[in-house]
XYZ file of C-alpha atoms in Angstrom:
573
model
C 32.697 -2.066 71.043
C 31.073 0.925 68.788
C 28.227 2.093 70.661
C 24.953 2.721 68.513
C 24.423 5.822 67.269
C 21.353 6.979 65.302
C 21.199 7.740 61.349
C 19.308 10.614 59.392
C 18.072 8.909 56.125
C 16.092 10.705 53.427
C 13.852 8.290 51.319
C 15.460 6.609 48.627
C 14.553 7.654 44.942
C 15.530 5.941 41.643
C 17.889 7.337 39.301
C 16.595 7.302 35.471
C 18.904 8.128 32.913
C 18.136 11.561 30.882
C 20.072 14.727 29.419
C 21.323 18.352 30.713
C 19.247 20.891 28.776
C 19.068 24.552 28.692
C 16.760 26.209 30.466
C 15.148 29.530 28.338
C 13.615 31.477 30.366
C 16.151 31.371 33.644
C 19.897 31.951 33.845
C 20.377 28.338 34.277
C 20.330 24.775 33.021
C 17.460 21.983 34.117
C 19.388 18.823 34.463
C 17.194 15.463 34.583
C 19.500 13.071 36.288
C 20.824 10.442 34.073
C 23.936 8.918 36.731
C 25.974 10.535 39.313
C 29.230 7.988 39.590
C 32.187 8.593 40.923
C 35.308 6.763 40.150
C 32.818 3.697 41.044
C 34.053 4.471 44.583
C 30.369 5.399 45.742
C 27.078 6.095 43.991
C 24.360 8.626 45.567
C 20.608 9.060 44.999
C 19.393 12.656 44.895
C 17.637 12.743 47.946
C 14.528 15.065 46.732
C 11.216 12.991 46.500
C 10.399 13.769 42.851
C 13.265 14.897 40.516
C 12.121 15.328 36.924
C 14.164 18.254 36.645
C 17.098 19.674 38.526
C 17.805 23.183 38.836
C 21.375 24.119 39.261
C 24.180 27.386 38.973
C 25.482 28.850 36.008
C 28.592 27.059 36.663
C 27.317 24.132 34.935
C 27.498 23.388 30.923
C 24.689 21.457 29.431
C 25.386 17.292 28.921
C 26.245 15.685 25.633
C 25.555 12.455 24.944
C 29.073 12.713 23.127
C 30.891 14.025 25.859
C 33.944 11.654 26.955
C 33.149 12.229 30.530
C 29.882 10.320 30.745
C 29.501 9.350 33.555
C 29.378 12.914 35.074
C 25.685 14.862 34.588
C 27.549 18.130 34.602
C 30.902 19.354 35.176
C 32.514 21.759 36.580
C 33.562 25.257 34.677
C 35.057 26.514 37.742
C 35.432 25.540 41.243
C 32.779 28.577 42.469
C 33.707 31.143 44.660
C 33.851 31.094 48.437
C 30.520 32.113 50.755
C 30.685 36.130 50.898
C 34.163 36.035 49.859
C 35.658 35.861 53.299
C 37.889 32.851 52.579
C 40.055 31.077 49.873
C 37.966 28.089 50.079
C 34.377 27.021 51.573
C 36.119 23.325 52.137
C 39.827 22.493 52.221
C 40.915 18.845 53.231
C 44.215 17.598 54.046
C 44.966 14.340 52.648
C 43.342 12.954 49.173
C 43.238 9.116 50.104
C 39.744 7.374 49.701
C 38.167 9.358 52.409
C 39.520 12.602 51.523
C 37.973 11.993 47.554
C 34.516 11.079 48.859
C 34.478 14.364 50.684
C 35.721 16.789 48.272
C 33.195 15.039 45.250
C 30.539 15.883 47.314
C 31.568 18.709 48.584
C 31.723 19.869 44.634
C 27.854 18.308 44.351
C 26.729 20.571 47.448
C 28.154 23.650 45.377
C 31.557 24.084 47.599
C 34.607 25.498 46.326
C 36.842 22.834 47.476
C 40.521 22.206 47.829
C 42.292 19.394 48.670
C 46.001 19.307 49.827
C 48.185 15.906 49.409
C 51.999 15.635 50.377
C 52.409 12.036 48.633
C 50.251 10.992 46.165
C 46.706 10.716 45.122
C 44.944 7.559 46.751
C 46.593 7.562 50.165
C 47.106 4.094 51.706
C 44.539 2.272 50.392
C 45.190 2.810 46.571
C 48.986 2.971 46.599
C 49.861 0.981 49.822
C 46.696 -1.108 50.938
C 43.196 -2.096 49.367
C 43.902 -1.918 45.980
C 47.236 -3.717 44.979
C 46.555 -6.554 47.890
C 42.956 -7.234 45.837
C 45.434 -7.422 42.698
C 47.293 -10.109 44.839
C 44.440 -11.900 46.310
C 43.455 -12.447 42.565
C 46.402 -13.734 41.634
C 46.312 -16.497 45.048
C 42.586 -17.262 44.326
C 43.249 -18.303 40.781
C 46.775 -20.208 41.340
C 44.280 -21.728 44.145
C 42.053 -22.720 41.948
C 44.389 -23.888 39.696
C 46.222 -26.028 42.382
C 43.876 -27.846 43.497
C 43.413 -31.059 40.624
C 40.494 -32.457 43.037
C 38.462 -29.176 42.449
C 38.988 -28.939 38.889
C 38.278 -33.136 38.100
C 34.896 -31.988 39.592
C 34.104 -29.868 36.602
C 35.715 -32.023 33.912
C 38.533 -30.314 33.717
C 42.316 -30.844 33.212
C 45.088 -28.311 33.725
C 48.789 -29.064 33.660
C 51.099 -27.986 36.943
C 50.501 -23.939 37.247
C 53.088 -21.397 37.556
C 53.356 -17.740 38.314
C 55.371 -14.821 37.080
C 56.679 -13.114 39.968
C 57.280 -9.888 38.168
C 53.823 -10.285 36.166
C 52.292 -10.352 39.086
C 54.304 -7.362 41.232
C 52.945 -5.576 37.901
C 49.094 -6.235 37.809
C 49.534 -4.987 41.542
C 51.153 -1.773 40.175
C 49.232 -1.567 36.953
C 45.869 -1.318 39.016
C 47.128 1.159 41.479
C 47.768 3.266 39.062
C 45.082 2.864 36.968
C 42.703 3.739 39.982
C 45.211 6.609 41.224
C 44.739 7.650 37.421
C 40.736 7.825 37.934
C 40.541 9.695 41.237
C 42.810 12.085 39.832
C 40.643 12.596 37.019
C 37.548 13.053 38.481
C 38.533 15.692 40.857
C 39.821 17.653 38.321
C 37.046 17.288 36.164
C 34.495 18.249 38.458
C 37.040 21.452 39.336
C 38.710 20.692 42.579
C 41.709 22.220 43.345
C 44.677 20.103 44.362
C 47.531 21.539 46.241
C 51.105 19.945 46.195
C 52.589 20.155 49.456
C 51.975 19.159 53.102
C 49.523 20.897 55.021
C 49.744 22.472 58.321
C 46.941 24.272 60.576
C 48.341 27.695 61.784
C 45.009 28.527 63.556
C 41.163 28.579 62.926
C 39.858 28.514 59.731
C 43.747 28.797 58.067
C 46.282 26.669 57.159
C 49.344 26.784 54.795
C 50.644 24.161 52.085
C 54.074 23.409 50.669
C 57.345 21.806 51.531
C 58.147 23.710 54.638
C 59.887 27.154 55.174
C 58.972 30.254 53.448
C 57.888 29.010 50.156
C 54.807 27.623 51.913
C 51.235 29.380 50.585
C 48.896 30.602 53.323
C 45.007 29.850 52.483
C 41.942 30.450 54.617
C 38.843 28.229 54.522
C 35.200 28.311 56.277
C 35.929 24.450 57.309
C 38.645 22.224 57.107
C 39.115 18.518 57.051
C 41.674 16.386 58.450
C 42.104 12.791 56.321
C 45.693 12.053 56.718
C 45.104 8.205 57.083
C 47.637 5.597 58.873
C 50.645 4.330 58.368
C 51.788 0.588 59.219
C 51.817 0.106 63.259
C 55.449 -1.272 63.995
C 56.174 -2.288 67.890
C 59.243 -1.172 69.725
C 61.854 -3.955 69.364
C 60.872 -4.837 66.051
C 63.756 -3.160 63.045
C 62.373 -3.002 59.881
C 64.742 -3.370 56.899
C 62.221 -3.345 54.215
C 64.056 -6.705 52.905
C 63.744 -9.102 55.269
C 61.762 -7.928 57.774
C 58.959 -5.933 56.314
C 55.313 -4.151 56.166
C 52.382 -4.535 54.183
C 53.806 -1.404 52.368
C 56.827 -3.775 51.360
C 55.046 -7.072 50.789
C 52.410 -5.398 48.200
C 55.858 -5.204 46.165
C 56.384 -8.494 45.921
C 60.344 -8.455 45.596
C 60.578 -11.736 46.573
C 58.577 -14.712 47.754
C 60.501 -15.817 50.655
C 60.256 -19.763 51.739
C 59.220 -19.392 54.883
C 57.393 -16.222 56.336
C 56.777 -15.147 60.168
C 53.478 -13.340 59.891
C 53.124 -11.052 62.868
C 49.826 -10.652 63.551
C 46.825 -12.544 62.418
C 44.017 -9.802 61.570
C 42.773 -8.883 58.348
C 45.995 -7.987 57.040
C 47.939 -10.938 57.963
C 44.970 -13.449 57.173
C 44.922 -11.835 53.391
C 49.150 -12.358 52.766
C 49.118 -15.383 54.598
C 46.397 -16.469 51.274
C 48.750 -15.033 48.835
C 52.263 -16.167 50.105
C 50.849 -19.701 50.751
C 49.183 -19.786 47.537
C 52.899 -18.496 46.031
C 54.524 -21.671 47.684
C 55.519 -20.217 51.268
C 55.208 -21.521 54.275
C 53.396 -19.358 56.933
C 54.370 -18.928 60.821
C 51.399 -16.943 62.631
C 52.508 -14.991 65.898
C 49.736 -13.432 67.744
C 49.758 -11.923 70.999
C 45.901 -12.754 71.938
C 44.632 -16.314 72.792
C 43.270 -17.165 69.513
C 43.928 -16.423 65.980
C 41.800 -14.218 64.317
C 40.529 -11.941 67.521
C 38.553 -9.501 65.578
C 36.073 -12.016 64.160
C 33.149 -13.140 65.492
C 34.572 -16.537 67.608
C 32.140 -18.999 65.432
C 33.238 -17.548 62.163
C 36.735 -17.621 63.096
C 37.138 -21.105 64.203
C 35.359 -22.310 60.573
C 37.964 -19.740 59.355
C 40.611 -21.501 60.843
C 39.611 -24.871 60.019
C 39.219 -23.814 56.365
C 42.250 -21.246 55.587
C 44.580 -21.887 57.978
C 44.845 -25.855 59.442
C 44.597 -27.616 55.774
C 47.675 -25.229 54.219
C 50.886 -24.987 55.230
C 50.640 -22.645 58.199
C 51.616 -23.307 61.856
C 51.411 -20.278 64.803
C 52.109 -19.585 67.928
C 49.396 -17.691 70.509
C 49.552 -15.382 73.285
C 53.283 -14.574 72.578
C 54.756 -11.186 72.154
C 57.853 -10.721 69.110
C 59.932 -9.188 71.550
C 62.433 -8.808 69.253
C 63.286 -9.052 65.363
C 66.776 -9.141 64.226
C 66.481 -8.577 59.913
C 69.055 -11.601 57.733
C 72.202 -10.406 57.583
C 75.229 -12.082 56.288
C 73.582 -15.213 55.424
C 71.986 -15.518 58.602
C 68.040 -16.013 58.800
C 65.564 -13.476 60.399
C 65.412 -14.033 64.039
C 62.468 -13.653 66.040
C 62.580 -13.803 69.911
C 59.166 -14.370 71.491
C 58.068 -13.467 75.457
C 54.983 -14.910 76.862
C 51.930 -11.700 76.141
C 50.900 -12.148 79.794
C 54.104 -13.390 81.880
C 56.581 -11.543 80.018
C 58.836 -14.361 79.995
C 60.887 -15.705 77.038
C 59.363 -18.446 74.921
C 61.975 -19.143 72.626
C 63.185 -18.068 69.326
C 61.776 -18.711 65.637
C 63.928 -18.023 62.520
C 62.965 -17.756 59.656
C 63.327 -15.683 55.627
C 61.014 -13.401 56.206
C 58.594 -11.356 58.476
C 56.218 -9.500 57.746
C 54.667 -7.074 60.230
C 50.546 -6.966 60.188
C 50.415 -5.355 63.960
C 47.963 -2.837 62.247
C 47.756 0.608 60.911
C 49.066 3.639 63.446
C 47.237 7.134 62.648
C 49.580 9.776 60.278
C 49.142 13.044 62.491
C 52.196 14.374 62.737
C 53.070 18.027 61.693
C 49.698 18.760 61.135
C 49.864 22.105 63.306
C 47.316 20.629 66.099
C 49.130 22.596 68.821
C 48.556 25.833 66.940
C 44.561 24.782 68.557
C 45.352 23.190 71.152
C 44.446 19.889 70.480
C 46.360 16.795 71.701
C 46.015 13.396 69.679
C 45.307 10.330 71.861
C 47.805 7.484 71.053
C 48.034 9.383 67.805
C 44.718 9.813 67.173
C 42.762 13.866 66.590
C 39.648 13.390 69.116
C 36.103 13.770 67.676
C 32.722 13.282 69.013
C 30.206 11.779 67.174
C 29.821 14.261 63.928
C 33.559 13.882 63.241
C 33.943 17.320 65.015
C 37.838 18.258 66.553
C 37.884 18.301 70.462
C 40.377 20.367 71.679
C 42.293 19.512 75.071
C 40.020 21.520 77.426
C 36.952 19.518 76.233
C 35.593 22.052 73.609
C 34.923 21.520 69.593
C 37.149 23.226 67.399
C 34.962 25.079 65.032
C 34.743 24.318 61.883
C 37.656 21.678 61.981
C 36.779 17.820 61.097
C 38.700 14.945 61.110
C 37.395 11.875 59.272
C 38.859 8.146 58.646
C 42.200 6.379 60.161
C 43.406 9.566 61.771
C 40.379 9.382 64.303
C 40.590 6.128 64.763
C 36.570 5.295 65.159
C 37.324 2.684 62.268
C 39.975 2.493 60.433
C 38.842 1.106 56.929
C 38.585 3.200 53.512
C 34.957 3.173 53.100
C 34.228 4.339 56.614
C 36.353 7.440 55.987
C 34.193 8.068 52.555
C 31.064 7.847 54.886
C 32.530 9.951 57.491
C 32.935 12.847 55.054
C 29.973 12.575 53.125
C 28.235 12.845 56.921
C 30.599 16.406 57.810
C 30.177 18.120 54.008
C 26.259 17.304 54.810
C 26.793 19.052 58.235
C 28.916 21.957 56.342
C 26.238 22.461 53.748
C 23.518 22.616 56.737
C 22.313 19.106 57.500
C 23.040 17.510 60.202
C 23.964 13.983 59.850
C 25.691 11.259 62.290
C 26.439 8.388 60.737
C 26.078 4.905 62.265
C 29.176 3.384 62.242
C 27.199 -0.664 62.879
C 25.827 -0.238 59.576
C 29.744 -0.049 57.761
C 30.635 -3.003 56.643
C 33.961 -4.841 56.838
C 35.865 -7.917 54.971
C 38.728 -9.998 54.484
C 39.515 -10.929 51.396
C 40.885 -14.441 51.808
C 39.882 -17.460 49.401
C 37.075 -17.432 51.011
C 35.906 -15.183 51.894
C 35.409 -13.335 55.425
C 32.266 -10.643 55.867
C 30.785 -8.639 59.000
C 28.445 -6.238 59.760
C 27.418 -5.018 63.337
C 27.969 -6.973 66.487
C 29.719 -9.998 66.750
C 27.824 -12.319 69.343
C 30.037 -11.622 72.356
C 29.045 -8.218 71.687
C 25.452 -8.399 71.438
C 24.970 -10.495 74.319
C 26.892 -7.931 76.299
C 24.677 -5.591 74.826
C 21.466 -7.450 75.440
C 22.506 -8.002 79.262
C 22.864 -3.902 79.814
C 19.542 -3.458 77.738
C 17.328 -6.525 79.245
C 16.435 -8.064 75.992
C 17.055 -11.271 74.469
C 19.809 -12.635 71.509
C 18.600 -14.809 69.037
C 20.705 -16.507 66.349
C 19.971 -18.423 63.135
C 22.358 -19.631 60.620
C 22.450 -20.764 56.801
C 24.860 -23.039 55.219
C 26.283 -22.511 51.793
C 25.639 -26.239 50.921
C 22.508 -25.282 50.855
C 22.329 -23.379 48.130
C 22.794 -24.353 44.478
C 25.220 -21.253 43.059
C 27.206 -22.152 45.817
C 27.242 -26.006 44.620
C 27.479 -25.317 41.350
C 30.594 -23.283 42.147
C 31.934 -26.273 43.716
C 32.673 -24.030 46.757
C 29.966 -24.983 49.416
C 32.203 -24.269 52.243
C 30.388 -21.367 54.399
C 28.329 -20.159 56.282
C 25.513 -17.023 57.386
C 25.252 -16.021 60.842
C 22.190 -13.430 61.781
C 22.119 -12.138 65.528
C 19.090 -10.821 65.993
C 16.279 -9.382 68.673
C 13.112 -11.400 68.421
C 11.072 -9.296 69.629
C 11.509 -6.281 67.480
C 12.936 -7.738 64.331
C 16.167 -5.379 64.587
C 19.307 -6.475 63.221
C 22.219 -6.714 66.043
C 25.100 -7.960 63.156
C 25.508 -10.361 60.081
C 28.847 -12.474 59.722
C 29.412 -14.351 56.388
C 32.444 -17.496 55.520
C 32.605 -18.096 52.085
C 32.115 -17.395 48.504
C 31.746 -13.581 47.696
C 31.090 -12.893 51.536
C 32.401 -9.604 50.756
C 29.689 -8.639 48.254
C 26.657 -10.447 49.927
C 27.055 -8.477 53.212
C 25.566 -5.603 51.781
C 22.170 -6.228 52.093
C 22.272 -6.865 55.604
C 24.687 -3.351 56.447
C 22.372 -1.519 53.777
C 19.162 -2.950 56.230
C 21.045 -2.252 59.433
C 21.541 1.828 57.807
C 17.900 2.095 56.858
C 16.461 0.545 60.517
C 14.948 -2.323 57.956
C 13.915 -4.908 60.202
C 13.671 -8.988 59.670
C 10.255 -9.314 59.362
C 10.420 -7.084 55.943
C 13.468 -8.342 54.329
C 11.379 -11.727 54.685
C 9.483 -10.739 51.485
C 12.064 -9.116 49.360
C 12.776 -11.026 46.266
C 16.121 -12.377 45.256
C 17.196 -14.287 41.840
C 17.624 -17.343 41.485
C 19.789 -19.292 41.471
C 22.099 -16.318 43.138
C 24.459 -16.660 46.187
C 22.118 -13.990 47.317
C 19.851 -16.280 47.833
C 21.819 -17.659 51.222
C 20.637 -13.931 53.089
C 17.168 -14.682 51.993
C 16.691 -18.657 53.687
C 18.777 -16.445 56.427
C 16.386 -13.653 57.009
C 13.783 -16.131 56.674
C 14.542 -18.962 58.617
C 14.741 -16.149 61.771
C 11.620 -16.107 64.318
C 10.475 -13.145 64.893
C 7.650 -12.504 67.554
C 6.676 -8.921 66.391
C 4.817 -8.712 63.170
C 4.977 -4.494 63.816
C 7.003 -2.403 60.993
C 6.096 -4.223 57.777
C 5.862 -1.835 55.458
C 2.328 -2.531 53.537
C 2.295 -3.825 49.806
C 1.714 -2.080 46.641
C -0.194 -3.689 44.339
C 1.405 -2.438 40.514
């Protein structure tokens, strides 16, 4: 369980759309923010409390409303030059996934001449391998879903003949969009003037590092701070031989080669809940082997049994529980893929499954290797670099590394794109001279299955655990989708809102979602849990209707709160 850690928050200010223009009388141009966006990756107020003007470096060229690179206030002549000249770089990072972009965009915005070394390609795992290209194929299953089901469409009036899929058009929208967004984070570093360095990076000691292929062709550069976000690779147990045919990872199933019959799914976590939607919506059968007690662990246990009612019972999906897969043997000469299981606890054998396919969905191991740790004495745990709380390198004595980071998979604190974006956002703040922790209960986290899964915070295990240490009491209330009438409308009423809560302050413990757009309505509830909003003042925000949003608001406001204490007072405009 993440314990809670505090959050630094400046007050929010509203972005209004405006030009660059030269300023006369100073060696500088006045920028009036019109949009800072990324990639769409993130978006980020300026922080300041009024802004009708902002003052930045030479460095800058004045907007045009005509430039082809709008969505940028000003870019980049050149990346800068280092503090005092004493280094190459004021910010290098090693790895340019999702987590290594955040950092090095706003590291450029803090006025940091950045570099950013990748081995592979721009994106890292969740672009090429992972986020992306599965939300291509979770498209693809929620449509031919849709499609399939002649019950659900008669309920709108409609009629569609027997649906069919394109194998190949499909293995290509996954590509297409992969590349597209590889495309766009490429871009946008380059535009705003990062450097990218070909090659894989290695620390040789503090505050230097070298880039390349390996031997003596490898550069040597220096930097004031460096961050490690080298991401994960898939987790594969001992016993288990991969053949990238029949027995496979998520890095092989996002292919989509072929759509095997009948799939072992290894694993039943957010990885294997999302294929197990798209193979079964493909025509596969599904066989679930998890090692725990109950499919879907991670979830909150209410949430997952609707889960299970909704996307696993009713399809064609069996599983086994609180097995091990011992050992996987890939198809060979017309033979099938043979899986021997062993009780999790007993260690004894349970039998055998064969099968097409299996895919492995065991989880995500960190990608630390070679990365020169020894040359500062710092040994990874289970793979993982060690931090503290600020993302900060502990070395094997117990001591920070100065100015050495490590942000996303490869610390392991929470292994999901986003989180890494927030993590280095929080250490270019700390680089630039702000402190910041970041509070990992407000990041949010979701499984993309038809529908929807959603989570924020504490599941209720958790919280009562929690609430035992602490001596306070858990309250819960819940909303139903079929309660509200874009839901209905939708035809997809299956769902429901969970809010654990304390009563007597108001604060927000966690929010777990099942169905329609879960993923996009938990926002609200992480963005409250990040600003220490509590219950009794999201009871008078304002939501449209008729919006699936509106299933958080009969949630916040169906909770009981005793204290009336932090409402914010109204403003009469």
């Amino acid at each position: 369980m993440q314990s809670a850690i505090s959050l630094s928050l400046s007050s929010p200010s509203t972005i209004a759309r405006s030009d660059c223009t030269a300023a006369a009388a100073a060696n500088s141009y006045i920028c009036t923010p019109r949009s800072l966006r990324f990639c769409g990756l993130r978006r980020e107020a300026f922080k300041s409390k009024s802004f009708n003007s902002l003052s930045v470096s030479t460095r800058l060229l004045p907007c045009s409303r005509n430039s082809s690179f709008k969505k940028v206030c000003a870019a980049l002549q050149s990346n800068g030059a280092p503090s005092k000249g004493e280094f190459d770089y004021d910010l290098v990072i090693i790895g340019a996934g999702v987590g290594g972009h955040g950092a090095a965009l706003h590291a450029v915005e803090k006025g940091l001449k950045t570099a950013i070394i990748e081995g592979d390609v721009v994106g890292g795992t969740c672009v090429n391998r992972g986020c992306v290209p599965s939300k291509a194929l979770l498209a693809v299953s929620g449509r031919m879903r849709e499609l399939q089901n002649e019950h659900h469409m008669r309920s709108f009036g409609l009629q569609v003949a027997a649906a069919g899929y394109d194998k190949q058009g499909v293995a290509d929208h996954a590509n297409n969009l992969a590349s597209k967004i590889r495309s766009n984070l490429t871009n946008s570093m380059k535009a705003l003037g990062v450097d990218i360095l070909t090659g894989t990076g290695t620390i040789l000691g503090p505050q230097k590092l070298k880039f390349g292929k390996g031997g003596s062709g490898d550069t040597i550069i220096t930097a004031k701070d460096i961050i490690i976000a080298t991401g994960s690779v898939p987790l594969v147990p001992k016993g288990i031989e991969v053949d990238g045919k029949s027995v496979i990872t998520s890095d092989h199933a996002l292919k989509l080669e072929f759509v095997p019959e009948w799939i072992a799914i290894v694993g039943s976590g957010y990885i294997g809940l999302e294929f197990s939607d798209v193979y079964t919506a493909l025509g596969s059968e599904v066989t679930f082997i998890e090692a725990l007690d109950q499919l879907m662990p991670g979830f909150d246990p209410e949430i997952g049994k609707l889960a299970q009612r909704v996307l696993i019972n009713p399809r064609k999906i069996d599983h086994h529980t609180g097995v091990f897969a011992s050992k996987i043997t890939p198809a060979k000469d017309g033979n099938p893929v043979i899986i021997e299981l062993i009780d999790a606890k007993t260690k004894e054998p349970k039998g055998t499954v064969e099968v097409n396919a299996a895919l492995i969905a065991t989880g995500r191991a960190p990608f630390t290797q070679g990365l020169g740790l020894e040359n500062i004495n710092v040994q990874t745990q289970r793979g993982f670099v060690p931090v503290d709380e600020r993302m900060r390198v502990i070395d094997s004595t117990g001591k920070l590394v100065p100015h050495l980071y490590c942000i996303g998979d490869a610390n392991g604190k929470m292994m999901l794109a986003h989180a890494a974006s927030a993590q280095g956002i929080s250490v270019v703040e700390q680089v630039s001279g702000k402190d910041h922790v970041l509070n990992h209960l407000s990041i949010p986290a979701a499984c993309f299955t038809h529908p929807e899964i959603s989570m924020v915070g504490l599941t209720e295990p958790q919280a009562r655990e929690k609430a035992e240490k602490e001596g306070f009491e858990v309250s819960i209330t819940k909303t139903s989708f079929k309660a509200n009438t874009k839901a209905l409308a939708e035809n997809e009423g299956e769902g429901i809102a969970k809010l654990i809560y304390r009563a007597d302050t108001g604060e927000i413990l966690g929010v777990h979602i099942f169905g329609l757009h879960a993923a996009d309505l938990i926002h609200e509830a992480s963005n409250a849990i990040a600003m220490g909003t509590r219950i009794q003042e999201l009871k008078f925000a304002v939501h449209a209707h008729p919006t699936l949003s509106e299933v958080l608001d009969e949630l916040f406001k169906s909770a009981k709160v005793v204290s009336s204490s932090h409402v914010a007072q109204p403003v009469a405009v």
